[in-house]
Coordinates of C-alpha atoms in Angstrom, one line a residue:
M1 CA 59.8 55.1 65.8
K2 CA 60.2 57.2 63.3
T3 CA 63.8 55.2 61.9
I4 CA 61.9 52.0 61.4
I5 CA 59.0 53.6 59.7
K6 CA 61.5 56.0 57.6
N7 CA 63.5 52.8 56.9
F8 CA 60.3 50.8 55.4
F9 CA 59.5 53.7 52.9
K10 CA 63.8 53.2 51.9
I11 CA 62.6 49.6 50.4
L12 CA 59.9 50.2 49.7
P13 CA 60.5 50.7 46.0
F14 CA 62.8 47.9 46.6
I15 CA 59.9 45.6 46.8
L16 CA 57.3 46.7 44.5
A17 CA 59.8 46.8 42.5
A18 CA 60.8 43.0 42.4
W19 CA 56.5 41.9 42.6
L20 CA 57.0 43.7 39.0
I21 CA 60.1 42.2 37.5
S22 CA 57.3 38.8 39.4
S23 CA 55.1 39.4 38.2
C24 CA 55.9 40.2 34.6
D25 CA 57.6 37.1 34.4
N26 CA 54.9 35.1 34.4
D27 CA 52.5 36.7 32.7
D28 CA 51.9 34.0 30.0
V29 CA 50.8 31.6 32.3
V30 CA 46.9 31.0 32.6
P31 CA 45.0 28.6 34.5
K32 CA 43.9 25.0 32.6
F33 CA 41.4 22.7 34.0
T34 CA 42.1 19.2 32.5
L35 CA 39.6 17.0 31.2
S36 CA 39.9 14.0 33.3
Q37 CA 39.0 9.6 32.3
A38 CA 35.9 9.4 33.7
S39 CA 36.0 8.1 37.1
E40 CA 32.8 5.3 36.1
D41 CA 32.7 4.7 32.9
A42 CA 28.9 4.4 30.6
A43 CA 27.7 0.9 31.3
F44 CA 24.3 -0.3 30.9
S45 CA 22.4 -0.9 33.8
F46 CA 19.3 -3.6 32.8
S47 CA 19.5 -7.2 31.1
A48 CA 19.1 -8.0 27.8
A49 CA 15.2 -10.2 26.5
D50 CA 16.6 -13.3 26.0
E51 CA 15.0 -12.3 22.1
Y52 CA 13.5 -9.7 20.4
L53 CA 10.9 -11.1 17.9
I54 CA 10.1 -8.3 14.5
S55 CA 7.1 -8.5 12.2
S56 CA 5.2 -6.3 10.0
G57 CA 2.1 -5.2 12.9
T58 CA 4.7 -4.6 15.7
M59 CA 6.8 -1.8 14.2
D60 CA 5.7 0.8 16.1
N61 CA 6.7 -1.0 19.5
V62 CA 8.5 0.0 21.8
A63 CA 11.5 -3.4 21.7
E64 CA 13.4 -2.0 24.0
R65 CA 14.5 1.3 26.6
F66 CA 18.3 0.7 27.3
V67 CA 19.4 2.4 30.7
W68 CA 22.6 3.8 31.7
N69 CA 24.4 4.9 34.2
E70 CA 25.4 8.7 34.7
V71 CA 29.1 9.5 33.9
D72 CA 31.2 12.2 35.4
F73 CA 34.3 13.6 33.8
G74 CA 35.8 15.4 37.2
V75 CA 34.4 19.2 36.3
Q76 CA 31.6 20.7 35.7
T77 CA 30.8 20.8 32.3
E78 CA 27.5 19.4 30.2
I79 CA 27.5 15.7 29.9
N80 CA 26.4 14.4 27.4
Y81 CA 25.0 10.7 25.6
Q82 CA 24.4 8.6 22.2
L83 CA 22.7 5.3 21.9
Q84 CA 25.0 3.9 18.6
G85 CA 23.3 0.2 16.9
S86 CA 25.2 -2.0 14.0
I87 CA 25.0 -5.0 12.9
D88 CA 29.4 -6.1 13.9
N89 CA 30.2 -5.9 17.4
T90 CA 33.5 -4.6 16.9
F91 CA 31.7 -1.1 15.7
S92 CA 34.9 -0.3 14.4
A93 CA 32.9 0.6 10.6
Y94 CA 29.8 1.8 12.3
D95 CA 27.9 4.5 9.8
P96 CA 25.2 6.2 11.9
T97 CA 23.4 7.1 9.0
T98 CA 22.1 4.2 7.8
E99 CA 22.5 1.6 11.5
Y100 CA 21.3 3.0 14.9
D101 CA 21.7 5.8 15.8
S102 CA 20.1 8.1 18.4
G103 CA 21.0 11.5 18.3
T104 CA 22.8 13.4 20.8
L105 CA 20.8 12.8 24.8
S106 CA 21.0 14.9 27.6
V107 CA 19.3 11.8 29.5
T108 CA 20.7 8.4 30.6
N109 CA 18.2 6.1 28.2
A110 CA 17.1 5.7 24.5
E111 CA 13.8 4.0 23.0
V112 CA 14.9 1.7 20.7
K113 CA 11.6 -0.1 18.1
V114 CA 10.8 -3.1 16.2
S115 CA 11.4 -0.5 13.4
D116 CA 15.3 0.1 14.3
L117 CA 16.0 -4.1 14.7
N118 CA 14.5 -4.6 11.6
N119 CA 17.1 -2.3 9.9
L120 CA 19.5 -3.5 11.6
A121 CA 18.1 -6.6 10.3
T122 CA 17.9 -5.7 6.6
L123 CA 21.3 -5.0 7.1
L124 CA 22.1 -8.2 8.2
G125 CA 20.1 -10.1 4.9
L126 CA 17.2 -11.0 7.5
E127 CA 15.1 -12.8 5.8
A128 CA 11.2 -14.1 7.5
G129 CA 12.0 -17.3 9.1
D130 CA 15.4 -15.9 10.0
S131 CA 17.7 -15.0 13.0
G132 CA 21.2 -12.9 13.9
Q133 CA 22.6 -10.3 16.4
V134 CA 22.9 -6.6 16.5
Y135 CA 24.9 -5.1 19.1
F136 CA 24.9 -1.6 21.3
R137 CA 26.5 0.1 23.2
A138 CA 26.1 4.3 25.6
R139 CA 28.8 6.7 24.9
A140 CA 28.8 9.3 27.0
F141 CA 30.8 12.8 26.4
A142 CA 32.1 15.7 27.9
G143 CA 30.3 19.2 25.2
S144 CA 30.4 18.2 21.2
G145 CA 32.3 15.0 21.6
E146 CA 34.5 15.9 19.3
G147 CA 38.9 17.7 18.8
A148 CA 41.9 17.1 19.2
D149 CA 41.1 17.1 23.2
A150 CA 37.7 15.2 23.4
V151 CA 37.0 12.5 25.9
D152 CA 35.0 10.0 25.7
S153 CA 33.4 6.9 27.4
Y154 CA 32.1 4.3 26.4
S155 CA 29.5 1.3 28.1
D156 CA 30.5 -2.8 27.1
V157 CA 29.2 -3.5 24.0
M158 CA 25.4 -5.4 24.3
T159 CA 23.7 -8.1 22.4
L160 CA 20.5 -8.6 21.4
N161 CA 19.6 -11.6 19.4
I162 CA 16.9 -10.8 16.5
S163 CA 14.7 -13.7 15.1
I164 CA 11.7 -12.0 12.2
L165 CA 8.8 -14.0 12.0
E166 CA 7.6 -15.8 9.3
E167 CA 3.7 -14.3 9.0
T168 CA 0.4 -16.2 7.8
S169 CA -2.7 -14.0 6.8
N170 CA -4.6 -12.1 9.3
E171 CA -7.4 -11.2 6.9
G172 CA -9.5 -14.1 8.1
P173 CA -12.8 -13.7 9.7
N174 CA -13.4 -11.0 12.9
C175 CA -17.0 -10.0 12.9
P176 CA -20.1 -12.0 12.5
S177 CA -20.9 -12.8 8.7
I178 CA -24.5 -11.8 7.3
W179 CA -25.7 -13.1 4.1
V180 CA -27.8 -12.8 0.6
V181 CA -30.9 -14.0 -1.1
G182 CA -33.1 -13.7 -3.5
A183 CA -34.1 -14.4 -7.7
G184 CA -30.9 -11.6 -8.1
A185 CA -28.3 -14.0 -6.0
T186 CA -28.5 -16.7 -9.1
D187 CA -27.0 -19.3 -6.3
A188 CA -29.3 -18.6 -3.7
G189 CA -32.3 -17.7 -5.0
W190 CA -35.7 -17.4 -2.5
G191 CA -35.0 -19.4 0.1
W192 CA -32.3 -20.8 3.0
D193 CA -31.0 -23.3 1.4
S194 CA -28.0 -22.0 -0.3
P195 CA -27.7 -18.4 0.9
I196 CA -24.2 -16.4 -0.1
E197 CA -22.7 -15.9 3.1
F198 CA -20.3 -13.0 3.3
L199 CA -17.2 -13.0 5.7
C200 CA -16.7 -10.4 7.4
T201 CA -13.0 -8.3 8.1
D202 CA -12.9 -5.1 10.1
N203 CA -16.8 -4.0 9.4
V204 CA -16.1 -4.5 5.8
Y205 CA -18.1 -7.8 4.5
K206 CA -16.9 -9.1 0.3
T207 CA -17.5 -12.0 -1.2
N208 CA -17.9 -12.7 -4.5
I209 CA -21.5 -13.4 -5.9
N210 CA -23.3 -14.2 -9.2
L211 CA -25.5 -11.8 -9.8
T212 CA -28.5 -11.6 -12.8
N213 CA -31.6 -8.2 -12.9
D214 CA -33.5 -9.4 -10.3
A215 CA -33.7 -8.8 -6.1
F216 CA -32.4 -9.6 -3.2
R217 CA -31.7 -8.3 0.5
F218 CA -28.8 -9.0 2.7
F219 CA -30.3 -11.0 6.3
L220 CA -27.7 -10.3 9.8
T221 CA -28.6 -13.8 10.6
E222 CA -29.2 -16.9 8.5
G223 CA -32.7 -18.7 9.1
D224 CA -34.6 -15.1 10.1
W225 CA -36.3 -12.9 7.7
D226 CA -37.2 -11.0 10.5
S227 CA -34.0 -10.1 10.1
G228 CA -33.3 -9.0 6.4
Q229 CA -32.0 -5.0 5.8
N230 CA -33.5 -4.2 2.8
F231 CA -32.2 -0.9 -0.2
P232 CA -34.1 2.1 2.0
F233 CA -32.3 0.8 5.4
Y234 CA -29.0 1.1 3.7
V235 CA -30.0 4.7 2.8
D236 CA -31.1 5.9 5.9
E237 CA -28.0 4.9 7.4
G238 CA -26.4 7.4 4.5
Y239 CA -24.2 4.7 2.6
S240 CA -23.0 5.4 -0.6
I241 CA -25.0 3.0 -3.2
D242 CA -23.4 1.4 -6.7
S243 CA -25.4 2.0 -9.9
N244 CA -26.1 -0.9 -10.1
F245 CA -28.3 -1.3 -8.1
E246 CA -31.6 0.7 -7.5
D247 CA -35.5 -0.2 -4.7
A248 CA -36.6 -3.3 -6.2
L249 CA -40.0 -1.4 -5.0
D250 CA -41.7 -4.1 -4.8
G251 CA -44.2 -5.3 -1.4
D252 CA -40.4 -5.1 0.4
N253 CA -38.4 -3.1 -0.6
N254 CA -35.7 -5.3 -1.6
F255 CA -32.9 -4.1 -3.9
K256 CA -32.7 -4.5 -7.2
F257 CA -30.0 -5.2 -9.8
I258 CA -29.5 -3.2 -12.9
G259 CA -26.2 -4.2 -14.5
T260 CA -24.8 -6.1 -16.8
P261 CA -25.2 -10.1 -15.8
G262 CA -21.8 -12.3 -14.3
K263 CA -19.8 -12.3 -11.6
Y264 CA -18.5 -10.1 -8.8
S265 CA -17.2 -8.4 -5.9
L266 CA -19.8 -7.1 -3.7
T267 CA -18.5 -4.9 -0.7
V268 CA -20.3 -4.1 2.1
D269 CA -17.7 -1.9 4.6
T270 CA -19.7 -0.1 7.7
I271 CA -17.0 1.8 7.9
N272 CA -17.1 3.9 5.3
K273 CA -20.6 2.8 4.7
T274 CA -20.3 2.0 0.7
I275 CA -21.6 -0.5 -0.9
K276 CA -19.8 -1.5 -4.5
L277 CA -19.0 -3.5 -6.7
S278 CA -16.4 -4.4 -8.0
P279 CA -14.6 -7.6 -10.4
P280 CA -14.9 -10.9 -9.1
E281 CA -11.7 -11.8 -6.8
A282 CA -9.5 -15.0 -7.2
E283 CA -10.8 -18.2 -6.4
E284 CA -9.3 -21.6 -5.7
P285 CA -9.0 -23.6 -8.5
N286 CA -11.3 -26.4 -9.3
C287 CA -10.9 -27.9 -12.6
P288 CA -9.2 -28.3 -15.6
S289 CA -7.5 -25.2 -17.1
I290 CA -8.2 -24.6 -20.6
Y291 CA -5.3 -21.9 -22.6
V292 CA -5.6 -19.3 -25.1
V293 CA -3.1 -18.5 -27.3
G294 CA -3.2 -15.8 -30.9
A295 CA -2.0 -12.5 -32.2
G296 CA -5.4 -10.4 -30.8
A297 CA -4.0 -12.1 -27.3
V298 CA -1.3 -9.8 -27.4
D299 CA 0.6 -11.5 -24.0
A300 CA 1.1 -14.4 -25.9
G301 CA 0.9 -14.4 -30.1
W302 CA 0.7 -18.1 -32.2
G303 CA 2.9 -19.8 -30.3
W304 CA 3.6 -22.1 -27.0
D305 CA 6.2 -20.0 -25.6
T306 CA 3.7 -18.1 -23.3
P307 CA 0.2 -19.6 -23.9
I308 CA -2.2 -17.8 -21.6
E309 CA -4.0 -20.0 -18.5
F310 CA -7.7 -19.4 -17.9
L311 CA -7.8 -21.1 -14.4
C312 CA -11.0 -22.3 -13.5
T313 CA -13.7 -22.8 -10.7
D314 CA -16.5 -24.1 -10.4
S315 CA -16.3 -24.6 -14.0
V316 CA -15.7 -21.2 -14.9
Y317 CA -12.8 -20.2 -16.5
S318 CA -11.8 -16.8 -16.1
M319 CA -8.1 -14.2 -17.2
N320 CA -7.1 -11.6 -17.1
I321 CA -5.7 -10.9 -21.1
N322 CA -4.6 -7.5 -22.8
L323 CA -6.3 -7.1 -26.2
T324 CA -5.8 -5.8 -29.4
N325 CA -8.0 -5.7 -32.7
D326 CA -6.3 -9.6 -34.0
A327 CA -7.4 -13.2 -34.0
F328 CA -6.9 -16.5 -30.7
R329 CA -9.1 -19.4 -29.4
F330 CA -9.0 -21.5 -26.9
F331 CA -7.0 -24.8 -26.7
L332 CA -8.1 -27.2 -23.8
T333 CA -5.0 -29.0 -23.8
E334 CA -1.4 -26.7 -23.3
G335 CA 0.8 -27.1 -26.9
D336 CA -2.2 -29.4 -28.4
W337 CA -2.6 -26.8 -31.4
D338 CA -5.8 -30.3 -31.9
S339 CA -7.5 -29.5 -28.4
G340 CA -8.4 -25.6 -30.0
Q341 CA -12.2 -24.8 -30.0
N342 CA -13.4 -21.5 -31.9
Y343 CA -15.6 -19.5 -32.5
P344 CA -18.2 -21.6 -34.1
Y345 CA -18.1 -24.3 -31.7
Y346 CA -19.5 -22.3 -29.1
L347 CA -21.9 -20.3 -31.3
A348 CA -23.3 -24.7 -31.8
E349 CA -22.9 -24.6 -28.3
G350 CA -24.8 -22.0 -27.6
Y351 CA -23.0 -19.4 -24.9
T352 CA -24.2 -15.9 -25.6
I353 CA -21.1 -14.5 -26.6
D354 CA -19.6 -10.5 -25.8
P355 CA -19.9 -8.2 -28.7
L356 CA -16.6 -6.8 -29.0
L357 CA -16.0 -10.8 -30.1
E358 CA -16.6 -11.7 -33.4
D359 CA -15.7 -14.4 -36.1
A360 CA -12.7 -13.6 -37.2
V361 CA -13.5 -15.5 -40.2
D362 CA -10.1 -16.6 -41.4
G363 CA -8.7 -19.5 -42.3
D364 CA -9.3 -21.3 -38.7
N365 CA -12.7 -19.1 -37.7
N366 CA -11.0 -18.0 -34.4
F367 CA -12.0 -15.1 -32.2
K368 CA -11.6 -11.7 -33.0
F369 CA -11.6 -9.1 -30.5
N370 CA -13.0 -5.5 -32.1
G371 CA -13.3 -3.6 -29.1
T372 CA -10.9 -1.1 -28.1
P373 CA -7.3 -2.6 -26.9
G374 CA -6.6 -2.4 -23.4
K375 CA -6.2 -5.1 -20.1
Y376 CA -9.9 -7.5 -19.9
L377 CA -11.1 -9.7 -17.3
L378 CA -12.6 -12.3 -19.8
T379 CA -14.9 -14.9 -18.6
V380 CA -16.5 -18.2 -20.1
D381 CA -19.0 -19.8 -17.9
T382 CA -19.9 -23.2 -19.5
I383 CA -23.0 -23.8 -16.8
N384 CA -24.3 -20.1 -17.7
K385 CA -23.2 -20.3 -21.2
T386 CA -21.4 -16.9 -21.9
I387 CA -18.6 -15.3 -22.7
T388 CA -17.8 -12.0 -20.9
L389 CA -15.3 -9.2 -21.6
G390 CA -15.7 -7.1 -18.3
I391 CA -13.3 -4.8 -15.8
P392 CA -9.4 -6.7 -14.9
R393 CA -9.6 -8.5 -11.9
A394 CA -7.3 -6.2 -9.1
E395 CA -3.6 -7.0 -9.3
E396 CA -0.6 -6.5 -7.2
P397 CA 0.5 -3.3 -7.9
N398 CA 4.6 -3.3 -9.3
C399 CA 5.1 0.9 -10.3
D400 CA 3.9 4.2 -8.1
S401 CA 0.1 5.3 -8.5
V402 CA -1.4 8.2 -9.8
W403 CA -4.1 10.8 -8.1
V404 CA -7.8 12.2 -9.2
V405 CA -9.6 14.9 -7.5
G406 CA -11.7 17.2 -8.8
A407 CA -16.0 18.1 -8.0
G408 CA -16.6 15.5 -10.9
A409 CA -15.0 13.0 -9.4
V410 CA -17.7 12.3 -6.5
D411 CA -16.4 10.6 -3.6
A412 CA -12.8 12.9 -4.3
G413 CA -14.0 16.6 -4.9
W414 CA -11.5 19.3 -5.3
G415 CA -9.5 18.5 -1.8
W416 CA -6.7 16.6 -1.0
D417 CA -9.1 14.7 2.2
T418 CA -10.1 11.9 -0.3
P419 CA -8.4 11.7 -3.1
I420 CA -8.9 8.3 -6.1
E421 CA -6.1 6.3 -5.5
F422 CA -5.2 4.8 -9.2
T423 CA -3.1 1.9 -8.9
C424 CA -0.4 0.7 -11.5
V425 CA 0.2 -2.2 -12.6
D426 CA 2.2 -2.7 -16.2
G427 CA 2.4 0.9 -16.7
V428 CA -2.5 0.5 -16.3
Y429 CA -3.2 3.0 -14.4
S430 CA -6.7 2.1 -13.1
A431 CA -9.4 2.3 -10.1
S432 CA -13.8 2.6 -9.8
I433 CA -15.1 6.2 -9.5
N434 CA -17.5 7.7 -9.1
L435 CA -18.3 10.3 -11.6
I436 CA -20.9 13.1 -12.4
N437 CA -21.0 15.9 -15.1
D438 CA -18.7 17.7 -13.7
A439 CA -14.4 18.5 -13.8
F440 CA -11.4 16.2 -12.4
R441 CA -7.4 16.3 -12.5
F442 CA -4.6 13.6 -12.2
F443 CA -2.0 14.3 -10.3
L444 CA 1.4 12.2 -10.2
T445 CA 1.9 13.6 -6.7
K446 CA -0.6 13.8 -3.7
E447 CA -1.3 16.5 -2.7
D448 CA 1.1 18.0 -5.0
W449 CA -1.5 20.6 -6.6
D450 CA 1.7 21.2 -9.6
S451 CA 1.8 17.7 -10.5
G452 CA -1.8 17.7 -11.8
Q453 CA -1.6 16.2 -15.4
N454 CA -4.5 18.0 -17.5
F455 CA -6.8 16.8 -20.2
P456 CA -4.3 19.1 -23.7
F457 CA -1.1 17.3 -21.7
Y458 CA -3.1 14.0 -22.7
I459 CA -4.2 15.4 -26.2
G460 CA -0.2 16.8 -26.2
E461 CA 1.2 13.0 -25.4
G462 CA -0.9 11.1 -28.2
Y463 CA -3.5 9.4 -26.5
T464 CA -6.8 8.3 -27.2
I465 CA -8.8 9.7 -24.8
D466 CA -13.5 8.3 -24.5
S467 CA -15.7 10.4 -25.2
N468 CA -16.7 10.9 -22.1
F469 CA -14.3 13.2 -21.7
E470 CA -14.2 16.7 -22.7
D471 CA -11.6 19.8 -22.0
A472 CA -13.7 21.3 -19.5
L473 CA -12.0 24.9 -21.1
D474 CA -12.1 26.3 -17.3
G475 CA -9.0 28.4 -16.2
D476 CA -7.5 24.7 -15.7
N477 CA -8.1 22.9 -18.5
N478 CA -9.4 19.8 -16.6
F479 CA -10.7 16.7 -17.9
R480 CA -14.8 16.8 -17.5
F481 CA -17.1 14.3 -17.6
I482 CA -20.1 14.0 -20.2
G483 CA -21.0 11.1 -19.9
T484 CA -23.6 9.6 -17.0
P485 CA -23.3 9.7 -13.9
G486 CA -23.1 6.4 -12.7
T487 CA -20.0 4.3 -11.3
Y488 CA -17.6 3.1 -13.8
Y489 CA -14.0 2.0 -13.9
L490 CA -11.9 4.5 -15.2
S491 CA -7.9 3.2 -16.9
V492 CA -4.9 5.6 -18.3
D493 CA -2.9 2.5 -20.7
T494 CA 0.5 4.6 -20.4
V495 CA 1.5 1.6 -23.4
N496 CA -0.9 1.5 -25.7
K497 CA -2.4 5.7 -24.8
I498 CA -5.0 5.0 -24.0
I499 CA -8.2 6.3 -21.4
L500 CA -11.0 4.0 -21.4
L501 CA -14.1 3.8 -19.2
R502 CA -16.2 1.2 -19.2

């Protein structure tokens, strides 16, 4: 036994040496873990619908929830997913910045909204009524999915058929009408033969109405005198009422119109609790047009290339018109100089003519505009025999809005909860605004105090500013309104550099 132990210790150094040599020969060997191809490819686990419809009213809706299987790459590492959408079924030029990209997901599903499909439809160049196809695929990848050794798996491409709906106006009435009768509503009078119906959309009642300086009342039910709602009723309900109306203080406390007689758009907003007058909305023409040419009509001039057409509804001609201090004339027939009707013609016919218009006393006795240059609604009423200038009718904006806040703008105040938006048409900003004797400021960007433009800014730019405004001489040199408090039409004309209050 002693001999065996003795011999073992003799050979032990050789065993240790051999082991050390072996260790040195393999000291660069590090265990390697290789990602294998997925044991199962990514695959959608649902079927697409036959068609996906796109409409403006459903943009926030979920068009489809894409669902796919979990993928195993054979190692214990994080598996992530991505849903891709493209207008190219090969995805050879897939651009995640402009096409659909879900981003990195840890789950095996993703929502695609109608707005996402609409974006792809836009890239395809589809318009209302068009149909097309867009394509989606799911991607599975380990870790970040990047690098030379990245391994991923793609599903088969799924085709979605999309169609953009041709939409019709949904602004039709969707709540019961109310009615107006009274001597102040010229076309109604105190009776039920011809009441003025106010159609209702989303609890807002609106119509064009001819008003004169007399009384009227609202009624919930046609023909029912007991359904009336008078001036105190709306005051008690907390309504803000246009300054052109007051309590008639007659036996029924009706509304009384105290403004300039004419046609207006009258709105009763039961959501925001306001009763407001604004320029009349365009109506369907039902009689022949007349035309205006002349240097005083800026967009026409003395020629027939661009005459101003005045559309006619119920024998009343009206149109927005850019006027400057020069002459113009009305014509019954486009292109016919002999069909002209000048200032003396209308006087002889018994018309009452707006004081901003006068006889040019030129060779043709044309009309001459003597007011502040700008855009006006010019109306020739052949029934009541009046020619009036008023606040221009609202037009489709084609430039960025500006905003007003300030204590002087009653409905705004010094905050961004209810700023007054001034929409822009051809470089002219305008809005109806309720003013009191206090300060306000214009802002180029909503909710951005640094975008303000104060009184000295416009002076420095060479603007002519309405005499109802002055420099507030406060810390910010805001505008201050010094006129009679009430509701006005305020316009900022960046073309002619005029700030005008009407």
